Short mmCIF file of C-alpha atoms in Angstrom, two decimals:
data_model
loop_
_atom_site.label_atom_id
_atom_site.label_comp_id
_atom_site.label_asym_id
_atom_site.label_seq_id
_atom_site.Cartn_x
_atom_site.Cartn_y
_atom_site.Cartn_z
CA MET A 413 -0.11 -0.81 33.27
CA THR A 414 -0.52 2.14 30.51
CA ALA A 415 -3.57 3.17 29.40
CA ILE A 416 -3.21 1.25 26.13
CA SER A 417 -2.02 -2.10 27.79
CA ALA A 418 -5.36 -1.90 29.93
CA ALA A 419 -7.40 -1.21 26.71
CA LEU A 420 -5.75 -4.22 24.96
CA ALA A 421 -6.37 -6.17 27.88
CA LEU A 422 -10.26 -5.64 26.94
CA ALA A 423 -9.46 -5.93 23.17
CA CYS A 424 -7.73 -9.31 23.34
CA ALA A 425 -9.75 -10.95 26.16
CA ASP A 426 -10.73 -13.61 23.77
CA SER A 427 -7.72 -13.96 21.67
CA SER A 428 -4.98 -16.51 22.00
CA GLY A 429 -1.42 -16.60 21.36
CA ALA A 430 -0.54 -12.86 22.29
CA ASP A 431 1.91 -13.39 25.00
CA GLY A 432 5.04 -14.67 23.54
CA ALA A 433 7.45 -14.70 20.48
CA GLY A 434 6.42 -16.67 17.08
CA GLU A 435 8.70 -18.94 15.70
CA SER A 436 10.50 -18.12 12.37
CA SER A 437 9.07 -19.20 9.03
CA GLU A 438 10.93 -20.42 6.23
CA SER A 439 8.74 -18.63 3.59
CA GLU A 440 9.55 -15.39 1.69
CA ALA A 441 7.05 -13.42 3.37
CA SER A 442 8.46 -13.78 6.65
CA SER A 443 12.33 -14.56 5.82
CA GLY A 444 12.88 -10.92 7.04
CA ASP A 445 14.81 -9.77 3.75
CA GLY A 446 12.10 -10.20 0.86
CA ASP A 447 14.78 -12.17 -1.48
CA GLY A 448 13.80 -15.57 -0.34
CA ASP A 449 17.25 -16.61 0.80
CA GLY A 450 16.36 -16.08 4.34
CA ASP A 451 19.93 -14.43 5.40
CA GLY A 452 18.32 -11.38 6.34
CA ASP A 453 20.25 -8.91 4.17
CA GLY A 454 18.05 -8.23 1.30
CA ASP A 455 20.77 -9.03 -1.33
CA GLY A 456 19.70 -12.40 -2.54
CA ASP A 457 23.01 -13.97 -2.17
CA GLY A 458 22.41 -16.02 0.88
CA ASP A 459 25.63 -14.89 2.72
CA GLY A 460 24.08 -12.80 5.36
CA ASP A 461 26.11 -9.94 4.41
CA PRO A 462 24.34 -6.57 3.82
CA GLY A 463 26.12 -6.33 0.48
CA ASP A 464 25.32 -5.76 -3.49
CA GLY A 465 24.58 -9.22 -4.12
CA ASP A 466 28.17 -10.56 -4.80
CA GLY A 467 28.75 -12.10 -1.51
CA ASP A 468 31.47 -9.60 -0.17
CA GLY A 469 29.41 -7.23 1.34
CA ASP A 470 31.14 -4.04 0.22
CA THR A 471 28.00 -1.80 -0.07
CA TRP A 472 25.01 -0.81 1.79
CA GLY A 473 22.66 -3.08 -0.48
CA TYR A 474 19.10 -2.92 -1.07
CA TRP A 475 16.66 -1.40 1.35
CA ILE A 476 14.99 -3.69 3.45
CA PRO A 477 12.47 -3.07 6.56
CA GLY A 478 14.53 -1.93 9.54
CA LYS A 479 17.81 -0.48 7.51
CA MET A 480 18.72 2.58 7.99
CA LEU A 481 20.84 5.23 6.53
CA PRO A 482 22.47 8.44 8.01
CA THR A 483 21.21 11.80 6.14
CA ALA A 484 23.34 13.11 3.34
CA ARG A 485 26.13 14.73 5.31
CA ASP A 486 26.52 17.81 2.32
CA PRO A 487 24.12 20.16 2.08
CA ASN A 488 21.34 20.28 -0.46
CA ALA A 489 21.17 22.43 -3.64
CA ARG A 490 19.98 25.34 -1.66
CA GLY A 491 22.67 25.09 1.28
CA LEU A 492 20.49 23.34 3.99
CA LEU A 493 21.41 20.15 5.85
CA ASP A 494 18.51 17.66 6.02
CA ARG A 495 18.84 16.34 9.79
CA ARG A 496 16.51 13.73 10.99
CA GLY A 497 15.40 12.78 14.65
CA LEU A 498 13.21 12.61 17.36
CA ILE A 499 10.81 15.36 19.02
CA HIS A 500 9.23 13.53 22.07
CA ALA A 501 11.00 10.70 23.53
CA HIS A 502 11.20 9.52 26.92
CA SER A 503 14.18 7.77 28.60
CA VAL A 504 15.08 6.42 32.42
CA HIS A 505 14.26 9.76 33.66
CA SER A 506 10.46 9.35 32.83
CA HIS A 507 8.62 7.66 35.75
CA ASP A 508 6.38 5.38 33.32
CA ALA A 509 9.34 4.40 31.13
CA CYS A 510 11.19 1.10 31.10
CA ASP A 511 7.93 -1.04 32.05
CA ASP A 512 6.92 1.45 34.80
CA GLU A 513 10.48 0.69 36.65
CA PRO A 514 13.08 3.19 35.24
CA LYS A 515 14.61 3.49 38.71
CA ASP A 516 15.04 1.12 42.03
CA ASP A 517 14.15 1.88 45.18
CA GLN A 518 17.99 3.42 45.57
CA GLY A 519 17.31 5.52 42.86
CA ASN A 520 19.65 3.45 40.51
CA TYR A 521 18.29 3.82 37.11
CA ASP A 522 17.54 0.64 34.58
CA ALA A 523 21.02 0.14 33.07
CA PRO A 524 19.61 -2.42 30.19
CA CYS A 525 16.83 -0.27 29.35
CA ASP A 526 19.06 2.87 29.17
CA ARG A 527 21.39 0.75 26.91
CA ASP A 528 18.46 -0.24 24.90
CA PHE A 529 17.54 3.46 24.34
CA ARG A 530 21.11 4.38 23.09
CA GLU A 531 21.27 1.40 21.08
CA GLY A 532 18.13 2.23 19.37
CA LEU A 533 19.43 5.67 18.81
CA CYS A 534 22.42 4.48 17.28
CA ARG A 535 20.89 2.01 14.81
CA SER A 536 18.19 4.58 13.85
CA ARG A 537 21.21 6.88 12.80
CA HIS A 538 19.15 9.76 14.27
CA ASP A 539 20.88 13.37 13.98
CA PHE A 540 18.89 14.72 17.15
CA VAL A 541 16.46 13.73 19.82
CA PHE A 542 14.58 16.35 21.91
CA LEU A 543 14.10 14.30 25.28
CA THR A 544 10.72 15.03 27.15
CA ASP A 545 11.06 13.62 30.20
CA HIS A 546 8.14 13.89 32.68
CA THR A 547 8.44 16.23 35.36
CA SER A 548 7.84 13.80 38.18
CA SER A 549 11.33 12.79 37.48
CA PHE A 550 12.80 15.13 35.51
CA THR A 551 12.82 18.07 37.98
CA SER A 552 15.26 15.69 40.14
CA VAL A 553 17.96 15.33 37.74
CA GLU A 554 20.48 17.50 37.17
CA TYR A 555 22.45 18.55 34.04
CA PRO A 556 24.47 16.71 32.31
CA GLU A 557 22.18 13.71 33.38
CA THR A 558 19.32 14.92 32.14
CA LEU A 559 21.11 14.89 28.57
CA LEU A 560 21.82 10.94 29.15
CA TYR A 561 25.74 11.96 29.22
CA ARG A 562 27.48 8.46 29.27
CA VAL A 563 31.29 8.55 28.92
CA GLY A 564 31.38 4.93 28.26
CA PHE A 565 29.41 5.47 25.07
CA GLY A 566 31.78 8.07 23.76
CA ASP A 567 29.52 10.98 24.68
CA VAL A 568 30.84 14.49 24.14
CA LEU A 569 29.22 17.34 26.15
CA VAL A 570 28.39 20.88 24.64
CA GLU A 571 28.86 23.45 26.63
CA GLU A 572 28.07 27.16 27.10
CA GLY A 573 29.75 29.35 29.56
CA GLY A 574 30.98 26.03 30.96
CA ASP A 575 27.78 24.70 31.61
CA PRO A 576 26.43 21.39 29.77
CA ILE A 577 23.51 22.35 27.48
CA ALA A 578 23.85 19.53 24.94
CA ASN A 579 25.08 16.09 24.43
CA TRP A 580 26.63 14.61 21.47
CA ALA A 581 25.65 10.88 22.19
CA GLY A 582 28.17 8.31 21.30
CA CYS A 583 27.84 4.85 19.72
CA ASP A 584 30.79 3.12 21.31
CA THR A 585 30.20 -0.63 22.30
CA PHE A 586 27.17 -1.00 20.04
CA ASP A 587 26.78 -3.15 16.84
CA PHE A 588 24.79 -2.76 13.84
CA GLY A 589 22.39 -5.48 14.82
CA ASN A 590 19.87 -5.61 11.78
CA SER A 591 20.18 -2.03 10.88
CA GLY A 592 22.48 -2.68 8.04
CA ASP A 593 26.05 -1.51 7.81
CA ALA A 594 25.94 2.21 7.09
CA PRO A 595 28.23 4.42 9.66
CA PHE A 596 26.40 5.50 12.83
CA VAL A 597 26.16 9.12 13.55
CA SER A 598 26.42 11.33 16.82
CA ALA A 599 22.75 12.39 17.75
CA LEU A 600 22.73 15.69 19.33
CA LEU A 601 20.60 15.18 22.66
CA GLN A 602 18.65 18.24 24.45
CA ALA A 603 16.51 18.15 27.37
CA GLY A 604 12.91 19.11 27.84
CA SER A 605 10.00 17.94 29.29
CA GLU A 606 6.39 16.78 29.03
CA ALA A 607 4.45 18.24 31.60
CA ALA A 608 1.75 20.89 31.45
CA THR A 609 2.88 21.83 27.85
CA MET A 610 5.97 20.26 26.34
CA PRO A 611 9.11 22.63 26.25
CA ILE A 612 11.77 21.13 24.36
CA GLY A 613 15.62 22.09 23.87
CA LEU A 614 16.07 23.67 27.44
CA PRO A 615 19.62 24.48 28.09
CA ALA A 616 19.26 24.40 31.70
CA HIS A 617 16.70 23.57 34.48
CA VAL A 618 13.81 26.62 34.60
CA ALA A 619 14.51 27.30 38.10
CA ALA A 620 17.13 26.27 41.01
CA THR A 621 14.82 24.10 42.90
CA GLU A 622 12.59 20.86 42.14
CA ALA A 623 9.69 22.72 43.57
CA GLU A 624 10.30 25.66 41.64
CA ARG A 625 10.91 23.69 38.47
CA GLY A 626 7.54 21.76 38.95
CA ALA A 627 5.53 24.80 39.37
CA MET A 628 6.93 26.26 36.17
CA LEU A 629 6.93 23.30 34.11
CA GLY A 630 3.11 22.92 35.39
CA ASP A 631 1.78 26.29 34.47
CA SER A 632 0.07 26.32 31.00
CA SER A 633 -1.19 29.80 31.35
CA PRO A 634 0.31 32.28 28.57
CA ALA A 635 2.53 33.82 31.40
CA GLY A 636 4.00 30.55 31.99
CA ILE A 637 4.47 29.43 28.55
CA MET A 638 5.97 32.82 27.93
CA ALA A 639 8.55 32.18 30.84
CA LEU A 640 9.52 28.79 29.36
CA ALA A 641 10.21 30.37 26.00
CA ASP A 642 12.40 32.90 28.26
CA ALA A 643 14.31 29.91 29.52
CA GLY A 644 15.38 29.02 25.95
CA ALA A 645 12.56 26.51 25.35
CA VAL A 646 10.82 25.97 22.01
CA THR A 647 7.33 25.95 23.37
CA LEU A 648 5.07 22.88 22.42
CA VAL A 649 2.63 20.37 23.48
CA ALA A 650 1.78 17.09 23.18
CA HIS A 651 -1.20 15.02 22.32
CA THR A 652 -2.98 17.44 20.44
CA GLU A 653 -6.50 15.54 20.78
CA GLU A 654 -6.42 16.79 24.51
CA TRP A 655 -6.29 20.57 22.97
CA SER A 656 -9.03 22.78 21.63
CA VAL A 657 -8.49 24.67 18.45
CA GLN A 658 -9.12 27.78 20.42
CA GLU A 659 -6.41 26.89 23.11
CA LEU A 660 -3.84 26.12 20.38
CA THR A 661 -4.98 29.15 18.64
CA GLU A 662 -4.61 31.74 21.46
CA LEU A 663 -1.97 30.63 23.55
CA PRO A 664 1.62 31.82 22.83
CA LEU A 665 2.99 28.16 21.90
CA ASP A 666 5.30 27.44 19.29
CA GLY A 667 3.39 24.53 18.01
CA PHE A 668 1.68 21.00 18.68
CA GLU A 669 1.57 17.53 17.20
CA MET A 670 0.65 16.54 13.60
CA TYR A 671 0.91 13.06 14.80
CA ASN A 672 1.57 10.82 17.80
CA ILE A 673 2.06 7.12 17.97
CA HIS A 674 -0.14 6.37 21.29
CA ALA A 675 -2.81 8.32 20.28
CA ASN A 676 -2.75 6.48 16.79
CA LEU A 677 -2.92 3.11 18.64
CA PHE A 678 -5.76 4.18 20.84
CA LEU A 679 -7.80 4.81 17.35
CA ASN A 680 -7.07 1.42 16.13
CA ILE A 681 -7.21 -0.58 19.43
CA VAL A 682 -9.07 -3.58 18.27
CA ALA A 683 -6.87 -3.67 14.97
CA VAL A 684 -3.92 -3.75 17.71
CA GLY A 685 -5.57 -6.66 19.57
CA THR A 686 -6.12 -8.62 16.52
CA LEU A 687 -2.41 -8.28 15.53
CA LEU A 688 -1.27 -9.27 19.08
CA SER A 689 -3.31 -12.52 18.56
CA LYS A 690 -1.40 -13.73 15.64
CA ILE A 691 1.95 -12.87 17.05
CA GLY A 692 2.48 -16.86 17.13
CA GLN A 693 1.74 -17.04 13.45
CA PRO A 694 4.98 -15.05 11.92
CA GLU A 695 3.73 -16.19 8.46
CA ALA A 696 0.31 -14.42 8.67
CA ILE A 697 1.82 -10.74 10.08
CA PRO A 698 4.09 -8.29 8.66
CA HIS A 699 7.72 -8.29 9.08
CA PRO A 700 8.98 -7.13 12.52
CA GLU A 701 9.79 -3.88 11.46
CA LEU A 702 6.28 -3.23 9.80
CA VAL A 703 3.97 -4.00 12.30
CA LEU A 704 3.18 -0.53 12.87
CA LEU A 705 1.59 -0.41 8.93
CA ALA A 706 -1.14 -2.72 10.19
CA LEU A 707 -1.97 -0.02 12.73
CA LEU A 708 -1.23 3.31 11.07
CA SER A 709 -4.20 5.70 10.15
CA GLU A 710 -4.69 9.17 9.97
CA ASP A 711 -6.55 10.68 12.99
CA PRO A 712 -8.94 13.64 12.71
CA ALA A 713 -8.41 14.84 16.02
CA TYR A 714 -5.00 15.99 14.64
CA ILE A 715 -5.12 16.72 11.19
CA ASP A 716 -8.27 18.55 11.23
CA THR A 717 -7.27 20.44 14.34
CA TRP A 718 -3.97 21.22 12.33
CA ALA A 719 -6.12 22.99 9.70
CA SER A 720 -8.32 24.65 11.78
CA VAL A 721 -5.76 26.59 13.63
CA LEU A 722 -3.63 27.73 10.61
CA ALA A 723 -7.04 28.56 8.94
CA SER A 724 -7.30 31.33 11.73
CA GLY A 725 -4.10 32.90 10.26
CA GLU A 726 -1.70 31.66 13.20
CA ARG A 727 1.66 30.48 12.47
CA LYS A 728 2.38 27.28 14.34
CA LEU A 729 4.86 24.28 13.93
CA THR A 730 3.58 20.95 14.06
CA THR A 731 5.81 17.87 15.09
CA MET A 732 5.63 14.04 14.79
CA GLY A 733 5.58 12.52 18.27
CA SER A 734 7.29 8.98 18.78
CA ASP A 735 6.54 9.16 22.49
CA CYS A 736 8.62 6.08 23.15
CA HIS A 737 8.89 4.77 26.42
CA ARG A 738 9.22 1.08 26.33
CA ASN A 739 6.64 0.29 28.64
CA THR A 740 3.48 -0.94 26.42
CA PHE A 741 4.20 -4.28 24.32
CA PRO A 742 6.73 -6.49 25.94
CA GLN A 743 5.47 -9.24 23.41
CA GLU A 744 8.60 -10.47 21.30
CA LEU A 745 8.48 -10.63 17.64
CA ALA A 746 10.27 -13.02 15.40
CA ASP A 747 13.26 -10.94 15.32
CA GLY A 748 13.96 -11.29 19.13
CA GLN A 749 12.88 -7.78 20.23
CA ARG A 750 9.90 -6.98 21.89
CA ILE A 751 7.31 -5.05 19.81
CA ASP A 752 7.64 -1.66 21.44
CA SER A 753 11.64 -1.83 21.55
CA TYR A 754 13.35 1.76 21.53
CA GLU A 755 15.06 0.72 18.49
CA ARG A 756 11.87 -0.45 16.59
CA ILE A 757 9.97 2.83 17.49
CA MET A 758 12.69 5.23 16.88
CA LYS A 759 13.05 3.60 13.23
CA TRP A 760 9.22 4.14 12.26
CA PHE A 761 9.02 7.79 11.70
CA SER A 762 10.92 10.83 12.60
CA ASN A 763 11.07 14.63 12.13
CA HIS A 764 13.48 16.08 9.21
CA LEU A 765 14.67 19.80 9.88
CA LEU A 766 16.14 21.65 7.24
CA VAL A 767 19.27 23.17 9.09
CA GLU A 768 21.44 26.23 8.42
CA PRO A 769 24.99 24.76 8.69
CA ASP A 770 27.17 26.20 11.39
CA LEU A 771 30.44 26.56 9.08
CA ASN A 772 32.40 27.55 12.29
CA ALA A 773 30.99 24.51 14.47
CA ASN A 774 33.91 22.26 15.92
CA THR A 775 31.78 19.03 15.04
CA PRO A 776 31.62 17.10 11.89
CA ASN A 777 28.19 17.37 11.95
CA ALA A 778 28.22 21.00 11.18
CA PHE A 779 25.11 22.00 13.41
CA GLY A 780 24.62 22.39 16.96
CA PRO A 781 21.43 23.67 19.22
CA ALA A 782 21.20 27.00 17.75
CA GLN A 783 20.86 25.70 14.50
CA LEU A 784 18.25 23.01 15.54
CA HIS A 785 16.32 25.79 17.37
CA GLU A 786 16.24 28.43 14.39
CA ALA A 787 14.98 25.77 11.99
CA LEU A 788 11.97 24.80 14.30
CA ASP A 789 11.59 28.53 14.87
CA ALA A 790 11.54 29.06 11.02
CA GLY A 791 9.09 25.69 10.59
CA ARG A 792 11.37 23.75 8.00
CA LEU A 793 10.27 20.75 9.71
CA PHE A 794 8.55 17.83 7.50
CA GLY A 795 7.67 14.43 9.02
CA VAL A 796 8.27 10.77 7.24
CA PHE A 797 7.41 7.54 8.07
CA GLU A 798 10.48 5.78 7.10
CA LEU A 799 9.00 2.33 7.74
CA LEU A 800 7.73 2.52 4.33
CA GLY A 801 11.17 3.12 2.82
CA MET A 802 13.33 5.94 3.56
CA PRO A 803 13.08 8.67 0.97
CA GLU A 804 15.10 10.82 -1.27
CA GLY A 805 14.39 13.73 -3.72
CA PHE A 806 11.49 15.50 -1.78
CA ASP A 807 10.89 18.97 -2.15
CA TYR A 808 8.44 21.33 -1.20
CA ARG A 809 9.02 25.10 -1.98
CA GLY A 810 7.62 28.62 -3.24
CA GLU A 811 9.00 30.48 -6.32
CA GLN A 812 8.67 34.11 -6.73
CA ASN A 813 10.24 36.69 -8.62
CA GLY A 814 13.61 34.34 -8.79
CA ASP A 815 13.60 33.43 -4.96
CA VAL A 816 12.88 30.44 -3.01
CA PHE A 817 10.65 29.95 -0.01
CA GLU A 818 11.27 27.05 2.18
CA ILE A 819 8.83 25.14 4.12
CA GLY A 820 7.87 27.71 6.83
CA GLY A 821 8.33 30.46 4.52
CA GLU A 822 5.90 33.21 4.21
CA PRO A 823 5.78 34.82 0.86
CA SER A 824 3.53 37.70 -0.15
CA LEU A 825 1.14 37.84 -3.22
CA ALA A 826 1.55 41.73 -3.16
CA ASP A 827 5.08 41.04 -4.27
CA GLY A 828 4.14 39.02 -7.56
CA ALA A 829 3.12 35.63 -8.95
CA LEU A 830 3.80 32.85 -6.57
CA THR A 831 4.21 28.93 -7.51
CA LEU A 832 4.10 26.46 -5.11
CA ARG A 833 6.18 23.34 -6.21
CA VAL A 834 6.25 19.50 -4.66
CA GLU A 835 9.09 17.00 -6.31
CA ALA A 836 8.24 13.31 -5.40
CA PRO A 837 10.54 11.27 -3.40
CA THR A 838 11.80 7.49 -4.37
CA VAL A 839 12.60 4.93 -1.89
CA ILE A 840 16.36 4.89 -1.24
CA ALA A 841 17.99 1.63 -2.60
CA ARG A 842 14.68 0.10 -3.42
CA ASP A 843 15.32 -3.38 -4.73
CA PRO A 844 14.35 -3.30 -8.38
CA ALA A 845 12.92 -6.82 -8.23
CA THR A 846 10.37 -5.68 -5.56
CA GLU A 847 7.07 -4.17 -7.52
CA VAL A 848 7.30 -0.30 -8.05
CA PRO A 849 5.16 1.59 -5.50
CA GLU A 850 2.88 4.24 -6.61
CA ILE A 851 3.18 7.85 -5.42
CA HIS A 852 0.37 10.65 -4.74
CA LEU A 853 1.57 14.17 -4.37
CA ARG A 854 -1.02 16.69 -2.64
CA LEU A 855 -1.06 20.10 -2.10
CA LEU A 856 -3.59 21.19 0.81
CA LYS A 857 -4.84 24.30 1.88
CA ALA A 858 -6.00 24.94 5.70
CA GLU A 859 -9.82 25.78 5.81
CA VAL A 860 -11.87 25.92 9.32
CA ASP A 861 -13.53 22.76 8.76
CA GLY A 862 -10.26 20.61 7.52
CA TRP A 863 -7.82 20.65 4.47
CA GLN A 864 -9.01 21.41 1.09
CA GLU A 865 -6.95 19.45 -1.57
CA VAL A 866 -5.87 22.15 -4.46
CA GLY A 867 -3.29 20.18 -6.13
CA PHE A 868 -2.91 16.48 -6.94
CA VAL A 869 -0.50 14.27 -9.26
CA ALA A 870 0.11 10.60 -9.08
CA GLY A 871 2.27 7.82 -10.72
CA PRO A 872 4.51 5.44 -10.49
CA GLU A 873 8.10 5.99 -8.39
CA GLY A 874 10.30 7.51 -10.45
CA ALA A 875 7.60 8.88 -12.97
CA VAL A 876 5.73 11.26 -10.92
CA PRO A 877 5.62 14.87 -12.50
CA ALA A 878 6.34 17.84 -10.14
CA LEU A 879 3.08 19.23 -8.70
CA GLU A 880 2.79 23.01 -9.17
CA LEU A 881 0.30 25.45 -7.93
CA ASP A 882 -0.12 29.04 -9.06
CA VAL A 883 -1.50 30.61 -5.83
CA ALA A 884 -4.24 32.84 -6.24
CA GLU A 885 -5.28 32.97 -2.47
CA PRO A 886 -3.56 33.98 0.77
CA GLY A 887 -3.58 30.88 3.29
CA ALA A 888 -1.22 28.13 5.09
CA TYR A 889 -0.51 25.48 2.33
CA ARG A 890 0.94 22.13 2.94
CA ALA A 891 2.45 19.34 0.74
CA GLU A 892 1.67 15.79 1.77
CA VAL A 893 3.05 12.37 -0.07
CA ARG A 894 1.26 9.33 -0.04
CA ILE A 895 2.60 5.90 -1.12
CA LEU A 896 1.04 2.77 -2.25
CA PRO A 897 3.91 0.36 -0.91
CA LYS A 898 3.68 -2.08 -3.60
CA HIS A 899 7.54 -2.79 -2.84
CA LEU A 900 6.51 -4.47 0.76
CA LEU A 901 4.25 -7.23 -0.46
CA GLY A 902 7.13 -9.68 0.18
CA TRP A 903 7.21 -8.51 3.95
CA LEU A 904 3.52 -8.10 4.83
CA GLY A 905 2.46 -11.47 5.56
CA GLU A 906 -0.51 -13.76 4.38
CA ASP A 907 -3.04 -11.70 6.63
CA TYR A 908 -1.90 -8.21 5.62
CA GLU A 909 -1.04 -8.43 1.98
CA GLN A 910 -3.93 -5.95 0.97
CA LEU A 911 -1.93 -3.26 2.71
CA ALA A 912 0.36 -3.09 -0.30
CA GLU A 913 -2.52 -1.45 -2.28
CA GLN A 914 -3.53 0.79 0.45
CA SER A 915 -2.63 4.59 0.13
CA PHE A 916 -0.71 5.57 3.32
CA VAL A 917 0.94 9.03 3.98
CA TRP A 918 4.57 8.96 3.61
CA ILE A 919 5.74 12.79 4.24
CA TYR A 920 3.65 15.46 6.27
CA ALA A 921 5.30 18.84 5.47
CA ASN A 922 4.66 21.71 7.23
CA PRO A 923 3.02 24.75 5.43
CA ILE A 924 4.39 27.35 3.59
CA TYR A 925 2.34 30.40 4.70
CA VAL A 926 1.15 32.80 1.82
CA ARG A 927 0.14 36.29 3.01
CA GLU A 928 -1.82 38.71 1.13
#
């Protein structure tokens, strides 16, 4: 039993109806499509095709919760690819995945759970996954199995010097489910481990023997972290709440998490118990793909720590941790999937990397491990809660003397006047019949005691002016997009309609570091 499960046993001790799937309701709020026809496609024609409303299913159709699109295949206006994926994910090679039984006594992994992972990956249309399996299992598994290489799924290995370093995950034999009919994409899988720290993107094991691997991965000293970096890892830590500001500032880490779903659930454990008690009343609770919305909040242990570390002048990458295990909430929702299915959690939020395309890459994806690592090193990352809608049009940049500084850039005030600019996103393919959400743009500067708001604009989606700030002081400045998700009202259920008027973080961007 996980710690969350144990806590919930106490929170739900007096609740009922939390042990099984509820029955479907015929009401619009719980029909699963928001258009009232109950066919689950969101186009209002009642045919079940995810189309444009004319019954022939010839386009992707309007967005509804759970529908996913791949990222744009072409570079943006400044030549960068927006690539979306997971940083912190557990597979059958973590001892506590798959309801704590990822392998049997003979060492055979749980094939259905393994398939669930891949099905979720394909349906969420991610471009990359940095696996972070726990040391107790990871150290005993060799490459390419660490990369979840599956010939039957159509996988293609990436090799360096004849050795496998990454895996293009295929989607052969998988169907779209309720994720829409947009084409699948191959995600690039790289190995790593959640251990004393969380090194990601390891091209090979850090040592020859299992014992040596465990010793290196268990070393969180400065020398140990540098050894992992020398082995090719991007050196992160998970669960920011477990680390002090001093440790995160002084250790030679590349970064830490700005959000982790497990920590967020602990923060709202009573709300989790309340939601679980209502599973037998599907008309009362949000659409299955929106249940996290009832539990989502900002965690000061993450946000304030992030500010304090950067206020010291340090440069640190921050990431969004899905921390998916498929081991916490086995209860089924109205769509027939367990609450914590890999698919559901993989869809809820992600990390977006702005990647320099590899024009010589022998792959239609136009990037590889080196390009992902370069983007991480450069800090070109923003996190998105896609359960609120898939965004398009978001941009955060610095402008100085005709030059553009991307997220993670380091302009100097000594080089001239600097303007930071944030452009508001819209929800891709939002049904115009839904209410228009309200969008808030914020610019925040890192201070020792938290984030100071230095810029703000708001307005209805599609009519939000760009937020601009002429910078007068050095510091770390991040952009944030918040949303009042009024467009979700038809999917929130009778007991959670108030969430449509609540402000939620939609996008967390890493900072631009303004130097003197």
